[in-house]
Coordinates of C-alpha atoms in Angstrom, one line a residue:
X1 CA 5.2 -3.7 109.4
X2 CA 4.7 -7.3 110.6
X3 CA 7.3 -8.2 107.9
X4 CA 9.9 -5.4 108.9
X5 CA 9.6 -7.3 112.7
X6 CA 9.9 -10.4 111.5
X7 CA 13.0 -9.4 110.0
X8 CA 14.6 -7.3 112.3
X9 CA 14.1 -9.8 114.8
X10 CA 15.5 -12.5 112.7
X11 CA 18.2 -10.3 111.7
X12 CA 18.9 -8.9 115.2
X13 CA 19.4 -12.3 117.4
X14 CA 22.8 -13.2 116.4
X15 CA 23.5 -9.7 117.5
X16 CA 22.2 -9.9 120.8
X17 CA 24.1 -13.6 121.1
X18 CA 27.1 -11.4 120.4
X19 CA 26.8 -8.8 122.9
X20 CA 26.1 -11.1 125.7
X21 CA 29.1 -13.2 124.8
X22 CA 31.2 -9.8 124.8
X23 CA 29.6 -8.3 127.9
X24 CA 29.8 -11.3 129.6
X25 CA 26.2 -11.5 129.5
X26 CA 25.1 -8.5 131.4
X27 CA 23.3 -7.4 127.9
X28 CA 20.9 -10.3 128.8
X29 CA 19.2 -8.7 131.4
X30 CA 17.5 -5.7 131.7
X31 CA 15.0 -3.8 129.1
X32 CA 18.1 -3.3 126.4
X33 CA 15.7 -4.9 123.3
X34 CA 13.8 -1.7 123.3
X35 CA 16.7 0.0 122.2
X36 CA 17.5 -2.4 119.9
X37 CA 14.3 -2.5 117.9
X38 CA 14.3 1.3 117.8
X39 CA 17.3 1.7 116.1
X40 CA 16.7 -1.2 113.2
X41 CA 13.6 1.0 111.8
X42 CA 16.1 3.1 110.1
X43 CA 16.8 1.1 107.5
X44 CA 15.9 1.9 103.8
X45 CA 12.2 0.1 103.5
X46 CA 13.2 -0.5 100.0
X47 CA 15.8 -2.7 100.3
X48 CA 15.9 -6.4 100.3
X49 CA 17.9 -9.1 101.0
X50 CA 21.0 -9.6 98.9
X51 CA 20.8 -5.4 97.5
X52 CA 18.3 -5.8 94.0
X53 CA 17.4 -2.8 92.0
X54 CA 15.1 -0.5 93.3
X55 CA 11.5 0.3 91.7
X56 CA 12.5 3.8 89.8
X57 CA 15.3 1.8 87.9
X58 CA 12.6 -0.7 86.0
X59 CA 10.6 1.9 85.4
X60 CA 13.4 4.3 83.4
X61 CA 14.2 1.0 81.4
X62 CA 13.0 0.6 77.8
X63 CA 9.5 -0.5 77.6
X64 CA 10.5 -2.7 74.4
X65 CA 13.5 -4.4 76.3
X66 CA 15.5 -5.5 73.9
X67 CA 13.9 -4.4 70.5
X68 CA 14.2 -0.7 71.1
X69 CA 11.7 2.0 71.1
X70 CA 10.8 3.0 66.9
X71 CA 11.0 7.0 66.7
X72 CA 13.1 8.2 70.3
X73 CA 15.9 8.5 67.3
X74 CA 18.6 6.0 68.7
X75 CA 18.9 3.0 66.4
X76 CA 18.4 0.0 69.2
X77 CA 18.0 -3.8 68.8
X78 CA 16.7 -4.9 65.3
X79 CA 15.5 -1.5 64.2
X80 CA 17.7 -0.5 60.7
X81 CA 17.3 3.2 61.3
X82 CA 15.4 5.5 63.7
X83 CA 15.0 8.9 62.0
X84 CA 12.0 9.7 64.5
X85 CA 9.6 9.2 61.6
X86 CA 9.7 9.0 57.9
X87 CA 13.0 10.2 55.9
X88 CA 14.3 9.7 52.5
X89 CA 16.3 6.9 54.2
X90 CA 14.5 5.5 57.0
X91 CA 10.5 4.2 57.2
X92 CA 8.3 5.2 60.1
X93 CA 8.7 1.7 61.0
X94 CA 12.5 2.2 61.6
X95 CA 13.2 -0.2 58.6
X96 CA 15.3 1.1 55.4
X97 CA 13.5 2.9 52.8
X98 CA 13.7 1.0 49.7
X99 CA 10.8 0.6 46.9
X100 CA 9.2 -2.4 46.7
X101 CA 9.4 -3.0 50.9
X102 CA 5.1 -2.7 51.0
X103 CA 5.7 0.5 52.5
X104 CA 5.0 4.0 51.3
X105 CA 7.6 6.6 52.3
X106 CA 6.2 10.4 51.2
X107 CA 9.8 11.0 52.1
X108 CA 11.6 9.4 49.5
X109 CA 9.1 10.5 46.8
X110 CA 7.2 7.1 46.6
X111 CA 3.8 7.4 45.4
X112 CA 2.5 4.1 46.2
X113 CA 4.6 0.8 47.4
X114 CA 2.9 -2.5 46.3
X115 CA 5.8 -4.4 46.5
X116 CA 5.8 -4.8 42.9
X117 CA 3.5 -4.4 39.8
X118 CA -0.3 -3.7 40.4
X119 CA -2.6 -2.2 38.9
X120 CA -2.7 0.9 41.2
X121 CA 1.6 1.3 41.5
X122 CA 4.4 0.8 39.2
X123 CA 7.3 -1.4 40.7
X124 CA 9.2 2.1 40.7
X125 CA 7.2 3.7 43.0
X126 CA 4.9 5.8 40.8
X127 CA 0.9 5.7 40.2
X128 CA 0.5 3.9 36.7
X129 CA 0.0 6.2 33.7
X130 CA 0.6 5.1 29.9
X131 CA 3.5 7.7 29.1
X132 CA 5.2 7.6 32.2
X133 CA 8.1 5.2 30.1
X134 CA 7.0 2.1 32.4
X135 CA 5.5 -1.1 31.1
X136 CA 2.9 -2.3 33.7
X137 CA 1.1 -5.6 32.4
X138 CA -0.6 -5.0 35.9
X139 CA -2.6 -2.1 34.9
X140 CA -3.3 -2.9 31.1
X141 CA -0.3 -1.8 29.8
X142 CA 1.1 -3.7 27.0
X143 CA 4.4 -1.6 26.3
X144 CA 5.2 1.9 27.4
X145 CA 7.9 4.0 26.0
X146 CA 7.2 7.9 26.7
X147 CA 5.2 8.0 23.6
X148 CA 4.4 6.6 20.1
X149 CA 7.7 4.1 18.8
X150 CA 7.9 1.8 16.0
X151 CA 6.8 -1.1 18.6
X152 CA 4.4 1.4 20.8
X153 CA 1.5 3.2 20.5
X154 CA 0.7 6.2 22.7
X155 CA -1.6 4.3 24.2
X156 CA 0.3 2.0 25.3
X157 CA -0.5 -0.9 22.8
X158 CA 1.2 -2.6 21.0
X159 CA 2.2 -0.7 17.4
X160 CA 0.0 -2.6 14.9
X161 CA -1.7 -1.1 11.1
X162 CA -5.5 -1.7 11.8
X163 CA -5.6 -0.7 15.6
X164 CA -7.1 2.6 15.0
X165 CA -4.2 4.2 16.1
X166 CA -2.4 6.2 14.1
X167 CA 1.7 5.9 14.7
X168 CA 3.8 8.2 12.2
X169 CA 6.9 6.9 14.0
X170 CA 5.6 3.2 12.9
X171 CA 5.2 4.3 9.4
X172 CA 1.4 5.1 9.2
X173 CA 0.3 8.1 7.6
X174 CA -3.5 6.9 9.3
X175 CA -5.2 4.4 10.5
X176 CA -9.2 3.7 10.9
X177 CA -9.3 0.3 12.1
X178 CA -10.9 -1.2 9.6
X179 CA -10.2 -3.7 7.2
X180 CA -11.9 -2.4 4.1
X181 CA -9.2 -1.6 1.7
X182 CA -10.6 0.6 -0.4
X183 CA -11.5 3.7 1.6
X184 CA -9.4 6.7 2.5
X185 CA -7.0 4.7 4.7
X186 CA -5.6 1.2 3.0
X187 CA -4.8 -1.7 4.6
X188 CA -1.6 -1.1 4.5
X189 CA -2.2 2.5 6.6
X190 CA -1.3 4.6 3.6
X191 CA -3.7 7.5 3.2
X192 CA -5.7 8.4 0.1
X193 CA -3.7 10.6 -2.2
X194 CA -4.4 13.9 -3.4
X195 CA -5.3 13.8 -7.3
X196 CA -3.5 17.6 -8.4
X197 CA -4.6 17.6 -12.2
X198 CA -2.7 20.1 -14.6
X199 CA -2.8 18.3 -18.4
X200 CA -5.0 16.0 -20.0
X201 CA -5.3 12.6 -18.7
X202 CA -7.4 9.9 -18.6
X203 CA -9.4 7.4 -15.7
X204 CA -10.5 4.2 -17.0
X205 CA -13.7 2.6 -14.8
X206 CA -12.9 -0.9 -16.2
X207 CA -9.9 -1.0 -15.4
X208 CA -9.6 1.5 -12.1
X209 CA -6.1 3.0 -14.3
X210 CA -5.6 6.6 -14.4
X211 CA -2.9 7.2 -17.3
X212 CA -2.3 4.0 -17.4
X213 CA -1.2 3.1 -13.7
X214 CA -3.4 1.2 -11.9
X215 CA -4.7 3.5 -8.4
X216 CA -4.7 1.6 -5.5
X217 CA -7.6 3.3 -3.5
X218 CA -10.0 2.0 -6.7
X219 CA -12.4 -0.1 -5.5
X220 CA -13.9 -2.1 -8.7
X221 CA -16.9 -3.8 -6.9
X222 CA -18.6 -0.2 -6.1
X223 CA -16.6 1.8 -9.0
X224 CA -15.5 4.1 -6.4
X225 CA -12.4 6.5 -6.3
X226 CA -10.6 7.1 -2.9
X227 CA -9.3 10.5 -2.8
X228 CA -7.6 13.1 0.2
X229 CA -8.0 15.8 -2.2
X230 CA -9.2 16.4 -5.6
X231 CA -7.9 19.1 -7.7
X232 CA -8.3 20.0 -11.7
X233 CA -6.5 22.9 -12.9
X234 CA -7.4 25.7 -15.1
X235 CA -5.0 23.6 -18.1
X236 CA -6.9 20.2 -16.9
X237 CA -8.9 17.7 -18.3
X238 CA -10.1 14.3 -16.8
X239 CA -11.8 12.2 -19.3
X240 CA -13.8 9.5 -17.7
X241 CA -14.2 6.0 -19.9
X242 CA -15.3 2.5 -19.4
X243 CA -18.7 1.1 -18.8
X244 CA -19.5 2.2 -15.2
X245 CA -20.5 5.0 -13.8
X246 CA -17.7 7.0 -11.6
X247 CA -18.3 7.8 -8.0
X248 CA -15.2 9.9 -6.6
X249 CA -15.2 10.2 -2.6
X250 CA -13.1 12.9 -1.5
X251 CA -11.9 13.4 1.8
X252 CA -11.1 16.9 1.7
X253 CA -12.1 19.7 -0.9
X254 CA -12.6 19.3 -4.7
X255 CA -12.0 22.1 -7.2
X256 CA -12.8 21.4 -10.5
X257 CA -11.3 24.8 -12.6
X258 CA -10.7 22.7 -16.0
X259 CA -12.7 20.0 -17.1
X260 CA -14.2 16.4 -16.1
X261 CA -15.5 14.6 -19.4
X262 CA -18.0 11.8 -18.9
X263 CA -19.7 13.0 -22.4
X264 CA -21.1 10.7 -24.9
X265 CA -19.1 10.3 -27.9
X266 CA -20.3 11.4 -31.5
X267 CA -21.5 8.4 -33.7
X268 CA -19.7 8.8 -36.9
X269 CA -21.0 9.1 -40.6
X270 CA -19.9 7.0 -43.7
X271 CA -16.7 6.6 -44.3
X272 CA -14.3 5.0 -47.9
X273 CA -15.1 5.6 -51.6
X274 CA -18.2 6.4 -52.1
X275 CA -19.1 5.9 -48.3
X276 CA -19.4 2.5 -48.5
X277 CA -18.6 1.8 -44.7
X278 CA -21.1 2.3 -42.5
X279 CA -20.8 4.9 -39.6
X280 CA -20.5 3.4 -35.9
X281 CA -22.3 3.8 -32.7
X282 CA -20.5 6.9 -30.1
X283 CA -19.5 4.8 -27.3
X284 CA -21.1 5.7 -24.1
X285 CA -19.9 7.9 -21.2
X286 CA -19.1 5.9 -17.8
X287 CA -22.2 4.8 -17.1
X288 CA -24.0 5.6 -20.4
X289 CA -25.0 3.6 -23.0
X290 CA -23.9 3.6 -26.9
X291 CA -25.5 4.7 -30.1
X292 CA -26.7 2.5 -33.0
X293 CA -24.7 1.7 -35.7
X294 CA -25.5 2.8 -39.5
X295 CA -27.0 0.6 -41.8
X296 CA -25.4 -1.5 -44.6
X297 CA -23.2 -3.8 -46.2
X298 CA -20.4 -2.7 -44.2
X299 CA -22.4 -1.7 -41.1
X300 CA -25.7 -3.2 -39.2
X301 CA -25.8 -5.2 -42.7
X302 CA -29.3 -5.0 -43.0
X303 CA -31.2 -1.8 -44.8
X304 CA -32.2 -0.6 -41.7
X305 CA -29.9 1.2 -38.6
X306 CA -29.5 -0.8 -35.3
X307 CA -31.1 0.6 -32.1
X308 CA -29.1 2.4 -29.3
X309 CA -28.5 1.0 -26.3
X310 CA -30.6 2.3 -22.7
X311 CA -31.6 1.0 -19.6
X312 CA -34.9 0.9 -21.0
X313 CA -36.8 0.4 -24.2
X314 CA -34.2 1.7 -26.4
X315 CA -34.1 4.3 -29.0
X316 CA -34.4 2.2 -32.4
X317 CA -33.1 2.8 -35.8
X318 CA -34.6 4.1 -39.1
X319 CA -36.2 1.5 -41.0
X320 CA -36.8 0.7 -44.6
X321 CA -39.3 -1.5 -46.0
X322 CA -38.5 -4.2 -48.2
X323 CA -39.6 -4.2 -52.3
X324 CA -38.1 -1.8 -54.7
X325 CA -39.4 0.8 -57.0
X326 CA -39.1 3.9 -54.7
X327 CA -36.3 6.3 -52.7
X328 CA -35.9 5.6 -49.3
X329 CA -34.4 7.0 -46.1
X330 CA -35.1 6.6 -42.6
X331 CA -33.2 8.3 -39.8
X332 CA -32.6 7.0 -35.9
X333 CA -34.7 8.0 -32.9
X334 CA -32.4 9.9 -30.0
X335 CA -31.7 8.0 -27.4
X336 CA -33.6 8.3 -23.6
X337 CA -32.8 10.7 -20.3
X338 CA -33.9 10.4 -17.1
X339 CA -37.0 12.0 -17.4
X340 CA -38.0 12.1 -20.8
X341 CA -38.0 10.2 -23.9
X342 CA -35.7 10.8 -27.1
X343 CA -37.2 12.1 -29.7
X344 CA -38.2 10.4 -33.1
X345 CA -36.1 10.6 -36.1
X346 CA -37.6 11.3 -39.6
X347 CA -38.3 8.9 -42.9
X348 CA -40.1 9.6 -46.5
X349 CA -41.7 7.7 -48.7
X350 CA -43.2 5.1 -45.9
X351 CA -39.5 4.1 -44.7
X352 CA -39.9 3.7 -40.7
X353 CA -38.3 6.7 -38.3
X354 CA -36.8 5.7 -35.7
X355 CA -38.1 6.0 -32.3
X356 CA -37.1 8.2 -29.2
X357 CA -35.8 5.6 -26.1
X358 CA -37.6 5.3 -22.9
X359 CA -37.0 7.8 -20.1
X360 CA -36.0 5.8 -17.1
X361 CA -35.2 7.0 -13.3
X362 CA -31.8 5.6 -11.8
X363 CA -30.5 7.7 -9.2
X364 CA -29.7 5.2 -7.5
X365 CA -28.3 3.3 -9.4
X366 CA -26.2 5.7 -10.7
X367 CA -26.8 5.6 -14.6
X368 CA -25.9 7.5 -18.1
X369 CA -28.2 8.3 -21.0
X370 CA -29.4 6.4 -23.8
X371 CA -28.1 5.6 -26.9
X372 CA -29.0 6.9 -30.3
X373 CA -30.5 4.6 -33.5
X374 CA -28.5 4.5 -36.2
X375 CA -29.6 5.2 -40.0
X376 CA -30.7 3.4 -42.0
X377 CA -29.4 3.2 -45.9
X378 CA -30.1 5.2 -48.7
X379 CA -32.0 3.2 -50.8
X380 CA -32.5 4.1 -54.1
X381 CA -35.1 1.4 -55.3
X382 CA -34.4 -1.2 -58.9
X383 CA -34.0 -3.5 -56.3
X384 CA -35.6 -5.4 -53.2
X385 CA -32.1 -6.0 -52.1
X386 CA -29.4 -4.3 -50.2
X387 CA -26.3 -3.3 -52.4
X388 CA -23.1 -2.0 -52.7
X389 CA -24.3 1.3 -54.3
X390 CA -26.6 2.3 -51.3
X391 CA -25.2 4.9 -49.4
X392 CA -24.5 3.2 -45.8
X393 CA -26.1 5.4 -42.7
X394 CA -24.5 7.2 -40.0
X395 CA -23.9 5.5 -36.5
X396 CA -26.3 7.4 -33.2
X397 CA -24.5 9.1 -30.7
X398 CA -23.7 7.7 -27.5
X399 CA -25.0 8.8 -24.1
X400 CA -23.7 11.0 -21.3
X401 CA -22.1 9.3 -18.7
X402 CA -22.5 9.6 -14.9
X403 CA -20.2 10.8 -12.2
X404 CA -20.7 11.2 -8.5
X405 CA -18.2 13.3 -6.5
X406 CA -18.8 13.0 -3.0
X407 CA -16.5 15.3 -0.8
X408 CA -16.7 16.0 3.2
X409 CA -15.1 19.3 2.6
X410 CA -16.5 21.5 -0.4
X411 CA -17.0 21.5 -3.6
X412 CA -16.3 24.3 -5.7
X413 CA -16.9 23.9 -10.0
X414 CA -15.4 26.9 -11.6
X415 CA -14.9 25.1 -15.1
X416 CA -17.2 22.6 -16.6
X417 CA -18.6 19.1 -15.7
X418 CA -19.5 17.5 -18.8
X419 CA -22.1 14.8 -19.3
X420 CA -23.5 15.6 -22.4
X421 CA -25.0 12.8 -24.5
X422 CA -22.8 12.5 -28.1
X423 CA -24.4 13.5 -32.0
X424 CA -25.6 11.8 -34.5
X425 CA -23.4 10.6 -37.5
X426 CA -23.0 13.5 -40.4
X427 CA -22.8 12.5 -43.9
X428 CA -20.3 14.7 -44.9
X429 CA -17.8 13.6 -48.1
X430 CA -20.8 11.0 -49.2
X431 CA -22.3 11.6 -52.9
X432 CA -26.1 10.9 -51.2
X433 CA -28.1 11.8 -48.2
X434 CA -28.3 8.4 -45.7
X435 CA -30.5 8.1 -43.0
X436 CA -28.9 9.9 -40.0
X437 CA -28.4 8.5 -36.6
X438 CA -30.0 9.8 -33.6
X439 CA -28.6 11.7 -30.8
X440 CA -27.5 10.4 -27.4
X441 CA -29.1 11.3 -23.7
X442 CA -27.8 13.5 -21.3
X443 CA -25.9 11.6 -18.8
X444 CA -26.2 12.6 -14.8
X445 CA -23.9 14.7 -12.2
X446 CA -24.8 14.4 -8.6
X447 CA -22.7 16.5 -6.2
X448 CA -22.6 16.0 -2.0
X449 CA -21.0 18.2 0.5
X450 CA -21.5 20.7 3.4
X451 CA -20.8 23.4 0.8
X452 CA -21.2 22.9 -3.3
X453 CA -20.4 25.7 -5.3
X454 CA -21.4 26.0 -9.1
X455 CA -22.7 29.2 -9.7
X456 CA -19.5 30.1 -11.8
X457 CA -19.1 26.6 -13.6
X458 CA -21.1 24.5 -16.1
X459 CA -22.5 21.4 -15.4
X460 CA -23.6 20.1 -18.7
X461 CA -26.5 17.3 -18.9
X462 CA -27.9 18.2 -22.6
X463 CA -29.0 15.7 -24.9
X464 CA -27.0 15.3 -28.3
X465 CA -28.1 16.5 -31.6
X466 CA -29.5 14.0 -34.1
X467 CA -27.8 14.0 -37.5
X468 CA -28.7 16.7 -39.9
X469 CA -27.6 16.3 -44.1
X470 CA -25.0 18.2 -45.3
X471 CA -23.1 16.9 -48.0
X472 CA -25.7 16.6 -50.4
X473 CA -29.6 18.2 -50.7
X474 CA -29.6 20.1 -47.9
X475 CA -32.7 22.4 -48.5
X476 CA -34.6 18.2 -47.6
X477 CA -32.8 18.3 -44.1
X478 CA -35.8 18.2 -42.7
X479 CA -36.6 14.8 -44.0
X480 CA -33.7 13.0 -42.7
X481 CA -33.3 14.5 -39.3
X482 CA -32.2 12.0 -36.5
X483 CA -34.2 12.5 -33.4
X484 CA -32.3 14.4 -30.6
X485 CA -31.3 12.9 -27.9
X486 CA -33.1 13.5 -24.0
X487 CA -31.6 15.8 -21.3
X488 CA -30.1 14.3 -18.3
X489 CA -30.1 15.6 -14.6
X490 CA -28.2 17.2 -12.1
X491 CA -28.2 16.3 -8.1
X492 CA -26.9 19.0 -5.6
X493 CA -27.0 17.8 -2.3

């Protein structure tokens, strides 16, 4: 109130110079100020010098002053929108929605806003997921393109044959990621192929050739055929040759309704004009070992037969003994299985038999039978000397091969395995009994799956027969008999 004096008082003197000029200064005198005061406390207490604002207009301004207040919805100052929160156009920060500002707008359907790539947002928006058709480096992606293409896997690697990831639209039928070549998937991501048998054909171990044409899931260092599916029909046959043993892993089923040979052959008997020619060896099955060949001039040329062949001591060939002055024949021991030894062929007249080979036990390895002996010659004495005239002897048979089929689906044998071991030489169409080889082993069969079936088929391990006389004095058979050959065995796992 001291102030409002002060200013009245200040403000009121030129008035009171004014009235007693115009009153001729009878205002001077007297009590009149009283008055005077009175009547200037009626002024508006908020008003000052010169007329400024009052109080209530500052405090309706904008608290912002010139930047405008974000969310009253009145676009002021530097704001680019003011939507009174978020919208599909406007942030809740009154800036434009756009992705890739470092702002997430629900409203407009973003999911994330890194401002970019990272490894939690794509740079459209959207939370990273391989599929989603965008490429983000930032979150481990090497390519994305809404699924497998020619340049893209799935999962969202680069398309590439040994990745483990099997892209039909880049050409692979499979791929296991490794880089073994022979196996059910190549190197080249081509699958192993169905084998669908129907006529006769033929599989070559040394060479890995089926018919002929070289298969490309054959791998030589474990004699191993790569099949999806193996399949020999009623009308089939598969015979099995070459030295080694056959292991066939199948990825699916096999059905075997024909045949699959892995036999010994026969060894064979004399052969020309007065059987002058020596008969030969049988060769082995895969895996199996070959008979003896006859004795003679035009076969072991000595008088006596050559042994078979075996993993083991080998069944050996009859044997005559040197001089003259007496008949002699000697016949081939049968060649040895896997558990027991071939039996010895017979001799008369102190010409040696031959003897049964060794049993041996190879599972593993995976092994054939044992070779028969061969025969020896006819020898009919007058000389100490082998000649022209002795009747030559007949070749041993070879063994039974060995096959392996290993399948992760079934196995079902409705037709016939065969690993039988071959026959002794005969001596039919000769003039004279010759010594006779002996017969071949049995080879092996081993089967492995979750379910084997053979209760309908054959699986045929026998030994082969030594040779018997037939041409000429049979009612002696029994003195030139070549030993018979061991059985084989059969795995079912």
């Amino acid at each position: 109130m001291q102030i409002v004096r002060f200013l009245l008082v200040t403000t009121l003197l030129p008035l009171v110079a004014c009235l007693g000029d115009d009153l001729g200064g009878a205002a001077s005198a007297g009590a009149s100020g009283t008055a005077s005061t009175t009547a200037s406390t009626t002024a508006d207490p908020s008003t000052t010098q010169g007329g400024g604002a009052t109080d209530t207009e500052v405090a309706s301004g904008d608290a912002t002053g010139a930047g405008g207040v974000c969310g009253n919805g009145t676009v002021e100052g530097a704001e680019d929108c003011d939507d009174m929160g978020e919208s599909p156009a406007c942030n809740d920060d009154c800036t434009t929605a756009v992705c890739g500002d470092g702002v997430v707008n629900a409203a407009a359907a973003e999911e994330c806003d890194d401002a970019g790539f990272s490894a939690a947002c794509d740079d459209d928006c959207t939370a990273p997921a391989c599929g989603d058709g965008v490429a983000n480096e930032a979150a481990g992606e090497e390519c994305d393109e809404a699924g497998p293409s020619a340049a893209c896997d799935d999962d969202c690697t680069a398309a590439e044959c040994g990745d483990g990831v099997v892209n039909e639209a880049a050409g692979e039928g499979c791929d296991d990621g490794n880089a073994a070549d022979f196996d059910f998937c190549s190197n080249a991501c081509a699958p192993a192929p169905a084998a669908l048998l129907d006529m006769m054909h033929v599989f070559d171990t040394d060479t890995g050739q089926l018919d002929g044409i070289a298969q490309d899931t054959w791998d030589p260092a474990t004699s191993t055929w790569y099949l999806g599916r193996l399949e020999i029909g009623m009308t089939g046959v598969l015979q099995v040759v070459g030295t080694s043993a056959l292991t066939i892993e199948v990825q699916g089923d096999a059905i075997i309704t024909g045949v699959l040979d892995v036999s010994g052959a026969d060894g064979t008997g004399p052969s020309g004009a007065g059987c002058v020619t020596a008969g030969t060896g049988g060769r082995g099955g895969p895996g199996g070992f070959s008979g003896g060949a006859g004795a003679g001039m035009g076969g072991s040329g000595t008088t006596d037969g050559a042994p078979g062949q075996g993993p083991g001591a080998p069944a050996s060939g009859g044997s005559i003994p040197s001089g003259s002055g007496t008949f002699f024949i000697a016949a081939g021991g049968g060649g040895g299985g896997h558990t027991t030894a071939g039996s010895p062929g017979l001799a008369d007249n102190g010409a040696v038999a031959g003897q049964g080979g060794e049993p041996h036990t190879s599972l593993p390895p995976l092994l054939g039978g044992g070779g028969g002996g061969g025969g020896s010659v006819e020898k009919d004495g007058g000389s100490s000397s082998l000649q022209d005239s002795d009747d030559e002897g007949t070749g041993g048979g070879g063994g039974g091969g060995a096959v392996a089929i290993v399948a992760a689906g079934s196995i079902t044998v409705i037709g016939r395995i065969d690993a039988s071991g071959g026959d002794g030489g005969s001596d039919l169409g000769c003039m004279e009994n010759t010594g006779h080889g002996g017969g071949g082993a049995g080879g092996a069969i081993v089967l492995a799956s979750p379910a084997t079936d053979a209760m309908m088929g054959e699986l045929d391990v026998s030994g082969g027969q030594g040779g018997i006389p037939g041409s000429n004095f049979p009612g002696m058979a029994s003195n030139y008999v070549g030993g018979d050959g061991a059985d084989g065995v059969v795995e079912v796992m």
